[in-house]
Amino acid sequence: MANRYLLEQVFSYFGLVFWSLQLAPQAWKTYKRGTSTGVSVWTMFIWSLAGLFMGVYNIGLNVAIALWIQPQLFTFIAVICLMQEFKYQYHWSNLKTTFGFIIVCLVLGALEVGFLFAYKRAESDNNQGALRLFGILPVIFILGGFLPQYYEIFRDKRVIGISHLFLAMDCSGSVFSILALVFSNSMDALNLANYIAIACLDL
């Protein structure tokens, strides 16, 4: 039991580093290029929401602490990438972009707290349908976020502006998160399916 717990913690922290910071190379590449051409604004918006729901679900499940922190950092960087879209594509000023970033983070934070209370209420009422919904939503948003980006690639007939380091970190983080869930006391099938699907789509 102790060995399983240790392995869960080790793999979850590797997952934390790779998966939560995966979008950092993308944000850096966009900043250095001075353009977000080829990066879908809808992908970043949907992934910001995905991180919100994944945060609620992971905290609600009481999984390893690293898997609580993981979606918070992921959402934070996804919002940075989202605001880069508005700065470079819609020519927002630095002040407007910063203000927009703060507002979006505050709104997402408030929503996460509200949804977490709703999760705990559903748990106390033994509302299995609501609990399953909280598990399904992160999967829908994470996987759905790939679709606009695939459309951009299909439309342009080439990959433009996407960081290959981002894809490698995304896949690696998913693999480590899968291993953390495998060694947890109660493996959640929806969470597991989510990380497996992400790893496959990155390939």
Short mmCIF file of C-alpha atoms in Angstrom, two decimals:
data_model
loop_
_atom_site.label_atom_id
_atom_site.label_comp_id
_atom_site.label_asym_id
_atom_site.label_seq_id
_atom_site.Cartn_x
_atom_site.Cartn_y
_atom_site.Cartn_z
CA MET A 1 0.00 0.00 0.00
CA ALA A 2 2.81 2.39 0.95
CA ASN A 3 4.64 1.61 -2.30
CA ARG A 4 1.50 2.27 -4.36
CA TYR A 5 1.01 5.60 -2.58
CA LEU A 6 4.65 6.57 -3.21
CA LEU A 7 4.39 5.67 -6.91
CA GLU A 8 1.13 7.60 -7.21
CA GLN A 9 2.76 10.70 -5.72
CA VAL A 10 5.93 10.43 -7.83
CA PHE A 11 4.06 9.95 -11.11
CA SER A 12 1.54 12.66 -10.24
CA TYR A 13 4.34 15.20 -9.69
CA PHE A 14 5.95 14.27 -13.00
CA GLY A 15 2.51 14.70 -14.56
CA LEU A 16 2.20 18.05 -12.79
CA VAL A 17 5.43 19.37 -14.29
CA PHE A 18 4.83 18.15 -17.86
CA TRP A 19 1.06 18.46 -18.24
CA SER A 20 0.41 21.69 -16.35
CA LEU A 21 3.30 23.56 -18.02
CA GLN A 22 2.76 22.10 -21.49
CA LEU A 23 1.36 25.34 -22.94
CA ALA A 24 4.31 27.43 -21.69
CA PRO A 25 6.43 26.62 -24.80
CA GLN A 26 3.45 27.58 -26.96
CA ALA A 27 3.04 30.91 -25.16
CA TRP A 28 6.79 31.56 -25.49
CA LYS A 29 6.84 30.67 -29.19
CA THR A 30 3.88 32.97 -29.89
CA TYR A 31 5.58 35.79 -27.96
CA LYS A 32 8.89 35.35 -29.83
CA ARG A 33 7.13 35.20 -33.23
CA GLY A 34 5.02 38.24 -32.39
CA THR A 35 1.99 36.53 -33.92
CA SER A 36 -0.47 33.79 -33.00
CA THR A 37 -1.15 32.84 -36.63
CA GLY A 38 -1.90 29.14 -36.87
CA VAL A 39 -2.99 28.84 -33.22
CA SER A 40 -6.75 28.57 -32.79
CA VAL A 41 -8.34 31.07 -30.40
CA TRP A 42 -11.21 28.61 -29.91
CA THR A 43 -8.81 25.86 -28.84
CA MET A 44 -7.36 28.07 -26.11
CA PHE A 45 -10.82 29.21 -24.98
CA ILE A 46 -12.16 25.65 -24.79
CA TRP A 47 -9.03 24.42 -22.98
CA SER A 48 -9.39 27.23 -20.43
CA LEU A 49 -12.85 25.84 -19.62
CA ALA A 50 -11.47 22.28 -19.66
CA GLY A 51 -8.96 23.17 -16.95
CA LEU A 52 -11.76 24.65 -14.87
CA PHE A 53 -13.83 21.46 -14.95
CA MET A 54 -10.82 19.19 -14.54
CA GLY A 55 -9.83 21.16 -11.45
CA VAL A 56 -13.29 20.70 -9.96
CA TYR A 57 -13.30 16.97 -10.71
CA ASN A 58 -9.77 16.24 -9.48
CA ILE A 59 -10.31 18.14 -6.23
CA GLY A 60 -13.71 16.51 -5.79
CA LEU A 61 -12.19 13.05 -6.25
CA ASN A 62 -9.52 13.86 -3.66
CA VAL A 63 -6.73 12.53 -5.90
CA ALA A 64 -3.04 13.36 -5.34
CA ILE A 65 -2.43 17.05 -4.54
CA ALA A 66 -0.27 17.42 -7.66
CA LEU A 67 -3.33 16.54 -9.76
CA TRP A 68 -5.22 19.36 -7.97
CA ILE A 69 -2.53 21.88 -8.91
CA GLN A 70 -2.10 20.56 -12.46
CA PRO A 71 -5.35 21.92 -13.98
CA GLN A 72 -4.93 25.27 -12.21
CA LEU A 73 -1.55 25.88 -13.88
CA PHE A 74 -2.83 24.51 -17.18
CA THR A 75 -5.77 26.95 -17.12
CA PHE A 76 -3.53 29.86 -16.12
CA ILE A 77 -1.23 29.34 -19.13
CA ALA A 78 -4.18 28.58 -21.45
CA VAL A 79 -5.61 31.99 -20.54
CA ILE A 80 -2.22 33.57 -21.33
CA CYS A 81 -2.34 31.91 -24.77
CA LEU A 82 -5.95 33.04 -25.18
CA MET A 83 -5.06 36.66 -24.42
CA GLN A 84 -2.13 36.45 -26.85
CA GLU A 85 -4.72 35.70 -29.53
CA PHE A 86 -6.54 38.94 -28.74
CA LYS A 87 -3.29 40.92 -28.56
CA TYR A 88 -1.85 39.71 -31.87
CA GLN A 89 -4.95 38.87 -33.93
CA TYR A 90 -7.28 41.60 -32.69
CA HIS A 91 -4.55 44.16 -31.87
CA TRP A 92 -5.48 44.72 -28.24
CA SER A 93 -3.22 47.08 -26.30
CA ASN A 94 -1.01 45.72 -23.50
CA LEU A 95 -3.27 47.36 -20.92
CA LYS A 96 -6.45 45.92 -22.42
CA THR A 97 -4.84 42.48 -22.73
CA THR A 98 -3.66 42.53 -19.09
CA PHE A 99 -7.06 43.69 -17.87
CA GLY A 100 -8.77 40.98 -19.93
CA PHE A 101 -6.40 38.35 -18.49
CA ILE A 102 -7.19 39.37 -14.90
CA ILE A 103 -10.95 39.41 -15.52
CA VAL A 104 -10.94 35.96 -17.20
CA CYS A 105 -8.85 34.44 -14.37
CA LEU A 106 -11.16 35.89 -11.71
CA VAL A 107 -14.28 34.64 -13.51
CA LEU A 108 -12.83 31.14 -14.00
CA GLY A 109 -11.69 31.03 -10.37
CA ALA A 110 -15.14 32.02 -9.11
CA LEU A 111 -16.79 29.45 -11.37
CA GLU A 112 -14.47 26.70 -10.14
CA VAL A 113 -15.30 27.44 -6.51
CA GLY A 114 -19.02 27.47 -7.32
CA PHE A 115 -18.86 24.20 -9.26
CA LEU A 116 -16.81 22.59 -6.48
CA PHE A 117 -19.57 23.40 -3.99
CA ALA A 118 -22.05 21.91 -6.46
CA TYR A 119 -19.88 18.77 -6.74
CA LYS A 120 -19.73 18.37 -2.97
CA ARG A 121 -23.50 18.84 -2.74
CA ALA A 122 -24.05 16.17 -5.41
CA GLU A 123 -21.65 13.89 -3.54
CA SER A 124 -23.46 14.37 -0.22
CA ASP A 125 -26.81 13.72 -1.95
CA ASN A 126 -25.33 10.64 -3.67
CA ASN A 127 -26.39 12.10 -7.02
CA GLN A 128 -24.44 9.76 -9.29
CA GLY A 129 -25.74 11.37 -12.47
CA ALA A 130 -24.37 14.79 -11.49
CA LEU A 131 -21.04 13.29 -10.41
CA ARG A 132 -20.70 11.50 -13.75
CA LEU A 133 -21.46 14.79 -15.52
CA PHE A 134 -18.60 16.48 -13.66
CA GLY A 135 -16.36 13.66 -14.86
CA ILE A 136 -17.55 13.82 -18.47
CA LEU A 137 -17.25 17.60 -18.88
CA PRO A 138 -13.41 17.75 -18.68
CA VAL A 139 -13.18 14.96 -21.26
CA ILE A 140 -15.55 16.77 -23.64
CA PHE A 141 -13.76 20.11 -23.34
CA ILE A 142 -10.20 18.75 -23.51
CA LEU A 143 -10.88 16.59 -26.55
CA GLY A 144 -13.20 19.16 -28.12
CA GLY A 145 -10.42 21.74 -27.87
CA PHE A 146 -8.38 19.78 -30.40
CA LEU A 147 -11.05 20.14 -33.11
CA PRO A 148 -10.63 23.87 -33.91
CA GLN A 149 -6.86 23.39 -34.08
CA TYR A 150 -7.23 20.43 -36.43
CA TYR A 151 -9.51 22.62 -38.56
CA GLU A 152 -6.81 25.32 -38.73
CA ILE A 153 -4.27 22.71 -39.86
CA PHE A 154 -6.69 21.25 -42.42
CA ARG A 155 -7.55 24.72 -43.77
CA ASP A 156 -3.93 25.85 -44.10
CA LYS A 157 -2.77 22.37 -45.21
CA ARG A 158 0.23 22.67 -42.88
CA VAL A 159 1.11 23.16 -39.22
CA ILE A 160 1.82 26.83 -38.48
CA GLY A 161 2.84 28.29 -35.13
CA ILE A 162 2.36 25.14 -33.03
CA SER A 163 5.20 24.34 -30.64
CA HIS A 164 6.44 20.76 -31.00
CA LEU A 165 7.79 20.97 -27.45
CA PHE A 166 4.22 21.71 -26.30
CA LEU A 167 2.99 18.52 -27.99
CA ALA A 168 5.80 16.44 -26.47
CA MET A 169 5.13 17.81 -22.97
CA ASP A 170 1.39 17.29 -23.39
CA CYS A 171 1.86 13.64 -24.31
CA SER A 172 4.46 13.00 -21.57
CA GLY A 173 2.32 14.67 -18.93
CA SER A 174 -0.66 12.57 -19.92
CA VAL A 175 1.38 9.35 -19.66
CA PHE A 176 2.65 10.23 -16.16
CA SER A 177 -0.87 11.24 -15.07
CA ILE A 178 -2.18 7.88 -16.35
CA LEU A 179 0.44 6.07 -14.25
CA ALA A 180 -0.49 8.16 -11.19
CA LEU A 181 -4.13 7.15 -11.58
CA VAL A 182 -3.22 3.49 -12.10
CA PHE A 183 -1.41 3.44 -8.73
CA SER A 184 -4.10 5.40 -6.85
CA ASN A 185 -6.38 3.61 -4.39
CA SER A 186 -9.46 4.24 -6.52
CA MET A 187 -8.76 4.61 -10.23
CA ASP A 188 -11.34 6.79 -11.99
CA ALA A 189 -12.23 5.53 -15.47
CA LEU A 190 -13.27 8.92 -16.86
CA ASN A 191 -10.08 10.63 -15.73
CA LEU A 192 -8.06 7.75 -17.14
CA ALA A 193 -9.89 7.87 -20.49
CA ASN A 194 -9.29 11.61 -20.66
CA TYR A 195 -5.50 11.33 -20.32
CA ILE A 196 -5.30 8.34 -22.69
CA ALA A 197 -7.26 10.20 -25.38
CA ILE A 198 -5.05 13.29 -25.03
CA ALA A 199 -1.88 11.22 -25.43
CA CYS A 200 -3.30 9.57 -28.57
CA LEU A 201 -4.39 12.88 -30.14
CA ASP A 202 -0.93 14.39 -29.54
CA LEU A 203 0.61 11.58 -31.56
#
